[in-house]
Short mmCIF file of C-alpha atoms and ligand atoms in Angstrom, two decimals:
data_model
loop_
_atom_site.label_atom_id
_atom_site.label_comp_id
_atom_site.label_asym_id
_atom_site.label_seq_id
_atom_site.Cartn_x
_atom_site.Cartn_y
_atom_site.Cartn_z
CA UNK A 51 -42.73 27.09 25.92
CA UNK A 52 -40.86 27.59 21.92
CA UNK A 53 -39.86 24.20 20.25
CA UNK A 54 -36.13 23.84 20.25
CA UNK A 55 -35.16 24.62 16.69
CA UNK A 56 -33.40 21.93 14.92
CA UNK A 57 -31.04 22.89 12.19
CA UNK A 58 -30.02 20.95 9.05
CA UNK A 59 -27.10 19.44 8.52
CA UNK A 60 -25.42 17.60 5.54
CA UNK A 61 -22.32 15.66 6.06
CA UNK A 62 -20.93 14.74 2.90
CA UNK A 63 -18.30 11.53 3.01
CA UNK A 64 -18.89 8.28 6.16
CA UNK A 65 -15.04 8.32 7.13
CA UNK A 66 -13.41 9.76 10.41
CA UNK A 67 -14.21 13.21 9.35
CA UNK A 68 -17.72 12.96 8.64
CA UNK A 69 -18.60 10.66 11.83
CA UNK A 70 -16.47 12.80 14.19
CA UNK A 71 -18.23 15.90 12.48
CA UNK A 72 -21.73 14.71 13.74
CA UNK A 73 -20.56 13.67 16.74
CA UNK A 74 -19.27 17.19 17.04
CA UNK A 75 -22.96 18.63 16.34
CA UNK A 76 -24.80 15.54 18.51
CA UNK A 77 -22.28 16.72 21.40
CA UNK A 78 -22.98 20.99 21.11
CA UNK A 79 -26.86 19.93 21.33
CA UNK A 80 -28.61 22.19 24.23
CA UNK A 81 -31.81 23.19 25.35
CA UNK A 82 -31.65 26.00 22.77
CA UNK A 83 -29.99 24.09 19.66
CA UNK A 84 -30.54 20.81 18.45
CA UNK A 85 -29.56 19.05 14.95
CA UNK A 86 -30.56 16.91 12.38
CA UNK A 87 -27.53 15.12 10.46
CA UNK A 88 -27.81 13.74 7.24
CA UNK A 89 -24.86 11.35 5.78
CA UNK A 90 -23.94 11.26 2.17
CA UNK A 91 -21.39 8.49 1.28
CA UNK A 92 -21.03 7.25 -2.47
CA UNK A 93 -20.51 3.70 -1.62
CA UNK A 94 -22.82 1.06 -0.04
CA UNK A 95 -19.82 0.51 2.68
CA UNK A 96 -19.08 3.27 5.54
CA UNK A 97 -15.72 4.05 7.68
CA UNK A 98 -14.01 5.74 5.14
CA UNK A 99 -10.18 5.38 5.62
CA UNK A 100 -10.72 3.41 8.86
CA UNK A 101 -12.27 0.23 6.47
CA UNK A 102 -10.10 1.59 3.46
CA UNK A 103 -6.93 2.65 4.31
CA UNK A 104 -5.92 1.68 7.89
CA UNK A 105 -3.94 -1.77 7.23
CA UNK A 106 -5.39 -5.15 7.96
CA UNK A 107 -2.29 -5.90 10.63
CA UNK A 108 -3.62 -2.86 12.84
CA UNK A 109 -7.38 -4.22 13.95
CA UNK A 110 -7.14 -2.05 17.31
CA UNK A 111 -6.85 0.99 14.88
CA UNK A 112 -10.35 0.12 13.56
CA UNK A 113 -11.99 -0.53 16.73
CA UNK A 114 -13.20 3.31 16.53
CA UNK A 115 -15.62 2.37 14.23
CA UNK A 116 -17.54 1.08 17.09
CA UNK A 117 -17.95 4.83 17.84
CA UNK A 118 -18.70 5.80 14.20
CA UNK A 119 -21.57 3.23 15.33
CA UNK A 120 -22.95 4.71 18.34
CA UNK A 121 -23.04 8.04 16.45
CA UNK A 122 -25.08 7.14 13.50
CA UNK A 123 -27.46 5.12 16.33
CA UNK A 124 -28.37 8.51 17.84
CA UNK A 125 -31.73 10.20 17.05
CA UNK A 126 -31.99 12.35 14.08
CA UNK A 127 -29.16 10.53 12.15
CA UNK A 128 -29.52 9.84 8.75
CA UNK A 129 -27.41 8.10 6.14
CA UNK A 130 -27.50 8.07 2.63
CA UNK A 131 -25.07 5.01 1.44
CA UNK A 132 -24.38 4.88 -2.31
CA UNK A 133 -25.35 8.13 -3.36
CA UNK A 134 -22.21 9.82 -4.75
CA UNK A 135 -22.20 13.97 -4.28
CA UNK A 136 -21.27 16.24 -7.36
CA UNK A 137 -22.73 13.19 -9.53
CA UNK A 138 -26.23 11.46 -8.48
CA UNK A 139 -26.99 14.80 -6.32
CA UNK A 140 -25.20 18.31 -6.72
CA UNK A 141 -23.95 20.32 -4.19
CA UNK A 142 -26.27 22.97 -5.63
CA UNK A 143 -28.91 20.76 -4.33
CA UNK A 144 -27.74 20.48 -1.28
CA UNK A 145 -27.17 23.90 0.01
CA UNK A 146 -30.59 25.37 -0.35
CA UNK A 147 -31.80 22.19 1.57
CA UNK A 148 -29.22 22.39 4.77
CA UNK A 149 -28.30 25.28 6.75
CA UNK A 150 -24.73 24.03 6.82
CA UNK A 151 -23.51 21.20 4.17
CA UNK A 152 -19.82 19.74 5.49
CA UNK A 153 -17.37 18.34 3.26
CA UNK A 154 -15.48 15.40 4.91
CA UNK A 155 -14.61 13.66 1.46
CA UNK A 156 -10.48 13.43 2.11
CA UNK A 157 -7.90 13.17 -0.37
CA UNK A 158 -7.94 10.06 -2.10
CA UNK A 159 -5.52 11.20 -5.28
CA UNK A 160 -1.84 10.17 -4.92
CA UNK A 161 0.93 12.67 -5.41
CA UNK A 162 3.11 12.17 -8.22
CA UNK A 163 7.02 12.04 -8.38
CA UNK A 164 7.52 13.72 -11.76
CA UNK A 165 10.41 11.52 -12.98
CA UNK A 166 10.77 9.28 -16.05
CA UNK A 167 9.41 6.20 -16.27
CA UNK A 168 7.12 6.83 -13.54
CA UNK A 169 3.90 5.51 -15.95
CA UNK A 170 5.64 2.07 -16.60
CA UNK A 171 3.04 -0.97 -15.49
CA UNK A 172 4.61 -2.11 -11.98
CA UNK A 173 5.16 1.74 -10.81
CA UNK A 174 1.90 2.37 -9.09
CA UNK A 175 0.89 5.12 -5.77
CA UNK A 176 0.38 3.99 -2.45
CA UNK A 177 -3.61 5.03 -3.27
CA UNK A 178 -4.02 2.33 -5.71
CA UNK A 179 -2.36 -0.24 -3.44
CA UNK A 180 -3.91 0.47 -0.20
CA UNK A 181 -7.40 0.21 -0.86
CA UNK A 182 -6.19 -2.83 -3.32
CA UNK A 183 -5.64 -4.81 -0.33
CA UNK A 184 -8.16 -3.38 1.62
CA UNK A 185 -11.25 -4.35 -0.83
CA UNK A 186 -12.10 -1.30 -1.86
CA UNK A 187 -14.58 -1.75 -4.88
CA UNK A 188 -13.10 0.52 -7.05
CA UNK A 189 -9.46 -1.14 -6.62
CA UNK A 190 -10.15 -4.52 -6.94
CA UNK A 191 -8.63 -4.38 -10.67
CA UNK A 192 -5.84 -2.95 -9.72
CA UNK A 193 -2.63 -4.43 -11.47
CA UNK A 194 0.00 -5.35 -8.61
CA UNK A 195 2.62 -7.51 -9.54
CA UNK A 196 4.02 -9.77 -7.32
CA UNK A 197 6.40 -11.73 -9.53
CA UNK A 198 9.88 -10.22 -8.71
CA UNK A 199 11.38 -10.60 -6.00
CA UNK A 200 12.11 -7.39 -4.65
CA UNK A 201 9.80 -4.44 -4.38
CA UNK A 202 10.36 -0.20 -3.41
CA UNK A 203 8.52 1.43 -1.38
CA UNK A 204 9.29 5.75 -2.03
CA UNK A 205 8.68 7.80 0.82
CA UNK A 206 9.15 8.01 4.82
CA UNK A 207 5.72 8.30 6.44
CA UNK A 208 3.34 6.04 7.83
CA UNK A 209 1.33 4.74 4.42
CA UNK A 210 5.37 3.64 3.23
CA UNK A 211 5.61 1.76 6.40
CA UNK A 212 1.91 0.16 5.99
CA UNK A 213 2.78 -0.27 2.40
CA UNK A 214 5.98 -1.90 3.01
CA UNK A 215 4.88 -4.19 6.24
CA UNK A 216 2.08 -5.67 3.76
CA UNK A 217 4.47 -6.50 1.06
CA UNK A 218 7.10 -7.90 3.70
CA UNK A 219 5.52 -9.86 6.30
CA UNK A 220 4.73 -13.57 6.11
CA UNK A 221 1.42 -13.72 4.61
CA UNK A 222 0.39 -16.47 7.02
CA UNK A 223 0.28 -13.30 9.44
CA UNK A 224 -2.34 -11.95 7.43
CA UNK A 225 -4.61 -15.21 7.68
CA UNK A 226 -6.56 -13.60 10.81
CA UNK A 227 -7.36 -10.14 9.19
CA UNK A 228 -9.99 -7.89 7.05
CA UNK A 229 -7.24 -8.41 3.82
CA UNK A 230 -9.85 -8.44 0.64
CA UNK A 231 -10.02 -12.21 -0.55
CA UNK A 232 -8.05 -10.85 -4.11
CA UNK A 233 -5.18 -9.22 -2.27
CA UNK A 234 -4.84 -11.99 0.44
CA UNK A 235 -4.48 -14.76 -2.19
CA UNK A 236 -1.87 -12.68 -4.26
CA UNK A 237 0.39 -11.66 -1.33
CA UNK A 238 0.35 -15.51 -0.25
CA UNK A 239 1.51 -16.33 -3.75
CA UNK A 240 4.48 -12.89 -3.95
CA UNK A 241 7.21 -13.78 -4.76
CA UNK A 242 8.90 -10.62 -3.12
CA UNK A 243 11.13 -11.06 -0.66
CA UNK A 244 13.10 -7.89 0.04
CA UNK A 245 11.11 -4.89 0.74
CA UNK A 246 13.25 -1.49 0.52
CA UNK A 247 11.78 1.85 2.13
CA UNK A 248 13.86 4.94 0.62
CA UNK A 249 13.20 8.39 1.87
CA UNK A 250 15.14 11.32 0.37
CA UNK A 251 15.97 12.82 3.90
CA UNK A 252 17.64 11.23 6.87
CA UNK A 253 16.08 8.79 9.13
CA UNK A 254 15.87 11.68 11.90
CA UNK A 255 13.53 13.32 9.09
CA UNK A 256 11.58 10.97 8.56
CA UNK A 257 7.21 11.29 8.74
CA UNK A 258 7.24 7.55 10.13
CA UNK A 259 5.91 7.62 13.89
CA UNK A 260 7.61 5.90 17.09
CA UNK A 261 4.72 2.76 17.56
CA UNK A 262 4.65 2.11 13.81
CA UNK A 263 8.97 2.02 13.88
CA UNK A 264 9.03 -0.21 17.42
CA UNK A 265 6.82 -3.20 16.01
CA UNK A 266 9.65 -3.66 13.31
CA UNK A 267 11.70 -5.69 15.57
CA UNK A 268 9.00 -7.57 17.01
CA UNK A 269 8.07 -8.78 13.50
CA UNK A 270 8.72 -12.96 13.34
CA UNK A 271 9.66 -13.64 9.97
CA UNK A 272 10.81 -10.96 8.76
CA UNK A 273 14.67 -8.96 9.25
CA UNK A 274 14.60 -5.58 9.17
CA UNK A 275 17.83 -3.57 8.51
CA UNK A 276 18.87 0.02 8.86
CA UNK A 277 23.08 0.61 8.64
CA UNK A 278 23.88 1.02 11.86
CA UNK A 279 26.12 3.69 11.08
CA UNK A 280 22.66 5.72 9.24
CA UNK A 281 21.59 5.96 13.27
CA UNK A 282 24.26 7.29 14.33
CA UNK A 283 24.91 9.92 11.93
CA UNK A 284 21.46 10.60 12.05
CA UNK A 285 21.25 11.11 16.03
CA UNK A 286 24.95 13.00 15.06
CA UNK A 287 22.80 15.75 12.66
CA UNK A 288 19.63 16.19 15.20
CA UNK A 289 21.79 17.02 17.79
CA UNK A 290 24.36 19.51 16.10
CA UNK A 291 20.69 21.25 14.66
CA UNK A 292 19.45 21.99 18.79
CA UNK A 293 16.98 20.56 21.20
CA UNK A 294 15.74 17.00 20.33
CA UNK A 295 11.66 17.23 20.89
CA UNK A 296 9.89 13.94 22.60
CA UNK A 297 8.73 12.71 19.05
CA UNK A 298 12.26 12.83 17.79
CA UNK A 299 13.83 11.30 20.56
CA UNK A 300 11.20 8.29 20.41
CA UNK A 301 12.60 7.61 16.56
CA UNK A 302 15.31 7.89 16.98
CA UNK A 303 15.83 5.37 19.95
CA UNK A 304 13.38 3.15 18.33
CA UNK A 305 15.65 3.52 14.76
CA UNK A 306 18.51 1.94 17.69
CA UNK A 307 16.50 -0.94 18.61
CA UNK A 308 16.17 -1.86 14.63
CA UNK A 309 19.62 -1.08 14.43
CA UNK A 310 20.69 -3.15 17.17
CA UNK A 311 18.63 -5.84 16.68
CA UNK A 312 20.27 -9.38 15.16
CA UNK A 313 19.74 -10.29 11.87
CA UNK A 314 17.97 -14.18 12.18
CA UNK A 315 18.57 -14.85 8.93
CA UNK A 316 15.19 -14.63 7.70
CA UNK A 317 14.38 -14.81 3.89
CA UNK A 318 11.76 -12.07 4.27
CA UNK A 319 14.09 -8.31 4.62
CA UNK A 320 12.85 -4.55 5.00
CA UNK A 321 15.86 -2.25 4.15
CA UNK A 322 15.80 1.57 4.81
CA UNK A 323 17.74 3.42 2.85
CA UNK A 324 18.01 7.36 3.81
CA UNK A 325 19.48 10.09 1.82
CA UNK A 326 17.98 8.79 -1.71
CA UNK A 327 15.69 11.17 -3.78
CA UNK A 328 14.17 8.76 -6.84
CA UNK A 329 15.46 10.08 -10.17
CA UNK A 330 14.32 8.29 -12.97
CA UNK A 331 12.47 4.58 -13.16
CA UNK A 332 13.54 2.25 -16.00
CA UNK A 333 12.15 -0.69 -18.14
CA UNK A 334 10.97 -1.69 -21.37
CA UNK A 335 7.42 -2.99 -20.66
CA UNK A 336 7.09 -2.88 -17.51
CA UNK A 337 9.97 -1.46 -14.15
CA UNK A 338 13.02 -3.21 -13.94
CA UNK A 339 15.12 -0.56 -12.15
CA UNK A 340 15.08 2.62 -9.84
CA UNK A 341 18.08 4.88 -10.28
CA UNK A 342 18.19 7.09 -6.41
CA UNK A 343 20.34 10.16 -5.97
CA UNK A 344 22.39 10.18 -3.64
CA UNK A 345 21.69 13.00 -1.21
CA UNK A 346 23.77 14.26 1.78
CA UNK A 347 22.99 17.00 4.56
CA UNK A 348 25.34 19.84 4.74
CA UNK A 349 24.68 22.48 7.27
CA UNK A 350 20.92 21.29 7.70
CA UNK A 351 20.34 21.38 4.17
CA UNK A 352 19.82 18.07 1.94
CA UNK A 353 22.49 18.49 -0.90
CA UNK A 354 22.26 16.22 -4.05
CA UNK A 355 26.00 14.46 -4.25
CA UNK A 356 25.55 14.14 -7.95
CA UNK A 357 26.34 10.34 -7.35
CA UNK A 358 23.75 7.93 -7.63
CA UNK A 359 22.83 4.06 -7.78
CA UNK A 360 19.53 1.56 -8.97
CA UNK A 361 17.87 -1.07 -7.25
CA UNK A 362 16.62 -3.96 -9.41
CA UNK A 363 13.04 -3.80 -9.12
CA UNK A 364 9.73 -4.74 -10.65
CA UNK A 365 7.55 -3.11 -8.04
CA UNK A 366 7.68 0.64 -6.93
CA UNK A 367 4.85 1.76 -4.72
CA UNK A 368 4.73 5.84 -4.17
CA UNK A 369 3.95 6.44 -0.82
CA UNK A 370 4.48 10.53 -1.01
CA UNK A 371 1.06 11.72 0.06
CA UNK A 372 -2.40 12.66 -1.17
CA UNK A 373 -4.43 15.49 -2.87
CA UNK A 374 -7.68 15.47 -3.28
CA UNK A 375 -10.39 14.28 -5.80
CA UNK A 376 -12.36 17.52 -6.82
CA UNK A 377 -15.82 17.62 -6.68
CA UNK A 378 -18.11 19.25 -9.07
CA UNK A 379 -19.62 22.64 -7.35
CA UNK A 380 -16.52 23.24 -4.91
CA UNK A 381 -13.45 24.60 -5.59
CA UNK A 382 -10.06 23.41 -4.59
CA UNK A 383 -6.61 25.15 -3.73
CA UNK A 384 -3.76 23.09 -3.34
CA UNK A 385 -5.28 19.75 -3.59
CA UNK A 386 -7.46 20.94 -0.40
CA UNK A 387 -10.76 22.27 -0.59
CA UNK A 388 -9.90 26.10 -1.00
CA UNK A 389 -11.67 26.75 2.49
CA UNK A 390 -10.60 29.35 5.69
CA UNK A 391 -10.26 27.10 8.96
CA UNK A 392 -13.07 24.99 7.77
CA UNK A 393 -15.09 27.82 6.52
CA UNK A 394 -15.72 27.94 2.17
CA UNK A 395 -16.21 31.52 2.45
CA UNK A 396 -19.99 32.97 0.96
CA UNK A 397 -21.14 29.58 1.40
CA UNK A 398 -22.76 27.42 3.52
CA UNK A 399 -19.92 25.18 2.98
CA UNK A 400 -17.29 23.75 5.57
CA UNK A 401 -15.11 21.04 5.57
CA UNK A 402 -13.51 19.07 7.87
CA UNK A 403 -10.40 16.34 7.74
CA UNK A 404 -8.08 15.69 4.97
CA UNK A 405 -10.21 17.99 2.61
CA UNK A 406 -9.85 20.59 4.77
CA UNK A 407 -6.59 20.45 5.69
CA UNK A 408 -4.73 18.22 3.64
CA UNK A 409 -3.22 14.77 4.38
CA UNK A 410 -1.95 14.52 7.80
CA UNK A 411 -2.89 13.43 11.47
CA UNK A 412 -4.05 10.01 12.67
CA UNK A 413 -7.91 9.36 12.81
CA UNK A 414 -8.05 10.68 16.09
CA UNK A 415 -6.92 14.21 14.76
CA UNK A 416 -10.54 14.79 13.11
CA UNK A 417 -12.17 14.65 16.16
CA UNK A 418 -10.47 17.75 17.20
CA UNK A 419 -10.56 19.49 13.76
CA UNK A 420 -14.43 18.58 13.82
CA UNK A 421 -15.13 20.45 17.06
CA UNK A 422 -13.31 23.25 16.05
CA UNK A 423 -15.07 24.06 12.71
CA UNK A 424 -18.41 22.93 14.05
CA UNK A 425 -18.15 26.16 16.66
CA UNK A 426 -17.92 28.36 13.60
CA UNK A 427 -20.19 26.57 11.80
CA UNK A 428 -23.03 26.88 14.72
CA UNK A 429 -21.13 30.95 15.04
CA UNK A 430 -22.71 31.04 11.41
CA UNK A 431 -26.03 29.85 12.05
CA UNK A 432 -29.36 32.19 11.11
CA UNK A 433 -31.74 32.55 13.84
CA UNK A 434 -34.07 30.32 12.46
CA UNK A 435 -33.51 26.70 10.49
CA UNK A 436 -34.05 27.07 7.21
CA UNK A 437 -36.61 24.76 6.36
CA UNK A 438 -35.34 24.27 2.54
CA UNK A 439 -37.58 20.64 1.76
CA UNK A 440 -36.34 17.11 1.91
CA UNK A 441 -33.79 16.23 -0.13
CA UNK A 442 -34.93 12.75 -0.36
CA UNK A 443 -37.24 13.79 -3.59
CA UNK A 444 -34.17 14.96 -5.40
CA UNK A 445 -32.28 11.61 -5.44
CA UNK A 446 -33.19 9.84 -8.22
CA UNK A 447 -35.22 7.07 -7.69
CA UNK A 448 -32.93 4.48 -9.45
CA UNK A 449 -30.15 4.88 -6.62
CA UNK A 450 -30.98 2.37 -4.12
CA UNK A 451 -29.93 4.53 -1.01
CA UNK A 452 -28.33 2.18 1.84
CA UNK A 453 -29.33 3.85 4.73
CA UNK A 454 -27.98 2.94 8.70
CA UNK A 455 -30.23 -0.55 8.68
CA UNK A 456 -28.90 -1.20 5.31
CA UNK A 457 -25.66 -1.03 6.36
CA UNK A 458 -26.14 -2.54 9.10
CA UNK A 459 -27.36 -6.05 7.60
CA UNK A 460 -24.06 -5.12 5.52
CA UNK A 461 -21.60 -4.81 8.17
CA UNK A 462 -23.13 -7.84 10.16
CA UNK A 463 -23.17 -10.08 7.05
CA UNK A 464 -19.10 -9.30 6.24
CA UNK A 465 -19.04 -9.62 9.93
CA UNK A 466 -20.98 -13.04 10.37
CA UNK A 467 -18.85 -14.53 6.75
CA UNK A 468 -15.08 -13.65 8.46
CA UNK A 469 -16.15 -16.04 11.59
CA UNK A 470 -16.40 -18.56 9.82
CA UNK A 471 -12.70 -18.34 8.38
CA UNK A 472 -11.32 -16.81 12.18
CA UNK A 473 -11.20 -13.42 10.60
CA UNK A 474 -12.64 -9.73 11.93
CA UNK A 475 -14.84 -9.96 8.68
CA UNK A 476 -14.24 -10.65 4.84
CA UNK A 477 -15.41 -7.39 2.76
CA UNK A 478 -17.62 -7.76 0.03
CA UNK A 479 -15.86 -5.89 -3.23
CA UNK A 480 -18.37 -5.97 -5.62
CA UNK A 481 -21.01 -3.13 -5.55
CA UNK A 482 -24.14 -5.09 -6.94
CA UNK A 483 -23.30 -7.51 -4.26
CA UNK A 484 -22.89 -4.99 -0.87
CA UNK A 485 -25.93 -3.43 -2.31
CA UNK A 486 -28.14 -6.89 -1.97
CA UNK A 487 -26.77 -7.56 1.28
CA UNK A 488 -28.49 -4.85 2.49
CA UNK A 489 -31.95 -5.82 1.16
P1 NAP B 594 3.25 11.83 5.17
O1 NAP B 594 3.31 11.54 6.87
O2 NAP B 594 3.34 13.17 4.72
O3 NAP B 594 4.77 11.06 4.75
C1 NAP B 594 5.32 11.29 3.19
C2 NAP B 594 6.85 10.93 3.27
O4 NAP B 594 6.68 11.28 1.12
C3 NAP B 594 7.50 11.76 4.02
O5 NAP B 594 8.70 10.98 4.41
C4 NAP B 594 8.27 12.78 2.31
O6 NAP B 594 9.37 13.20 2.58
C5 NAP B 594 7.94 12.09 1.60
N1 NAP B 594 7.79 12.77 0.21
C6 NAP B 594 7.24 13.62 -0.09
N2 NAP B 594 7.66 14.17 -1.88
C7 NAP B 594 8.82 13.16 -2.01
C8 NAP B 594 9.24 13.06 -2.94
N3 NAP B 594 8.90 14.38 -3.74
N4 NAP B 594 9.86 12.16 -2.91
C9 NAP B 594 10.47 11.50 -2.04
N5 NAP B 594 9.79 11.36 -1.10
C10 NAP B 594 8.69 12.24 -1.78
O7 NAP B 594 2.14 10.88 4.18
P2 NAP B 594 1.53 9.75 4.08
O8 NAP B 594 2.73 8.53 4.74
O9 NAP B 594 0.58 9.22 3.31
O10 NAP B 594 0.98 9.94 5.91
C11 NAP B 594 -0.25 10.64 5.38
C12 NAP B 594 -0.77 10.58 7.31
O11 NAP B 594 -1.79 9.55 7.91
C13 NAP B 594 0.27 11.03 7.88
O12 NAP B 594 -0.17 11.96 9.08
C14 NAP B 594 0.40 9.50 8.96
O13 NAP B 594 0.85 9.48 9.91
C15 NAP B 594 -0.99 8.89 8.51
N6 NAP B 594 -0.90 7.13 8.61
C16 NAP B 594 -1.32 7.06 10.03
C17 NAP B 594 -1.00 6.05 10.16
C18 NAP B 594 -1.07 5.32 11.69
O14 NAP B 594 -1.15 5.90 12.46
N7 NAP B 594 -0.75 3.93 11.91
C19 NAP B 594 -0.93 4.87 9.02
C20 NAP B 594 -0.96 5.66 7.82
C21 NAP B 594 -1.13 6.90 7.93
P3 NAP B 594 9.79 14.83 3.34
O15 NAP B 594 10.01 15.22 4.55
O16 NAP B 594 11.36 14.46 2.52
O17 NAP B 594 8.71 15.50 2.14
#
């Protein structure tokens, strides 16, 4: 009997898109087809946004990491952590050695507003703030001024909501979480008591999802404010606009519950401001004030009324989406890898996840995305595997590659360090120390 052809696939990026791509390949194996998978990750730590994106007070979402580790434990899966594709290893070195290369590198650069004052100290992107509190080694030194009493979050999506909760909840609620130590200490010392969340359209247009909204009335130490009239008007506009789908109905109901919950007089407050378009961030040496234009909705369209209002603050966090950080050898368009349904035309490169479709969807969305792209990848495979030689010989000797055994040691060390403190893990944020934990 002929041996089963074994195709070699490189996956770049050890986040949800990367692991679900590996899983889709593993699931597609048959008596006629098998894969060996090499996963490359620039950090010594794995799991992408599950580690450095998901909010620490949402530990259930992180349990998907168990699935990732199961995928990594399957035969013919190799991990090359601490290896940066585009820097340590070129795309041109990967492509000839693999039957396919799948870019699962996400989108890590925050979109900007393009308004005056955005560069002032105290104005930062969620793309910096989120990895700061999650202990991403590159973001440990982000300056997050927490000495004022007010913060303003711009954007009405789930990332804005995560940022608002991290600033707005009582910090003891973060004690049993894996919030990075530096951020945990800073948030305990934070003077911020009021967090505004500003959306440029109405509550009915917000990108928050209902489970996130439904958490708000349950916060034990924070009052959450949205004007009753704002919710009523949103309902009226939504009804006037036509049929209300299930998701919107669920959001409108969640808004009603927030608006109707009596305030308890907590000193910590989160307040939603809708129809508020950021116009300018003002300040001399740091952020002092944000000017918002007041919008209205006329005939279903968002219109600037010409009126403005301002909020005094020393901290503005912009959470309005992301674009991909370009990698040498890959072409990008509109902040994504240039692709046709996941194929990078004319190459043996594919892409899955935020790098492919932009920053949308929850972690599970990457599962169906990966399985769709893997189907195309399999359609495109040649009749015989390529046998282009092993990549290990090309990786510069000076790089300490973190393999699956090494990552397992890092993971175990963090979990053990956390256990003593009643936390799921204590994250190490120093790359050299992470590498030494793998030894
Ligand atoms: P998002 O859901 O696309 O929301 C972006 C928000 O930014 C929208 O409200 C948008 O308003 C606003 N925005 C865009 N440009 C703006 C501008 N120039 N001025 C003011 N506002 C502007 O993006 P995200 O919050 O970054 O989340 C990314 C994805 O991750 C989403 O699919 C999200 O659900 C997911 N996620 C999920 C969770 C979870 O499941 N718990 C947590 C975090 C993230 P317009 O609608 O008016 O454009």
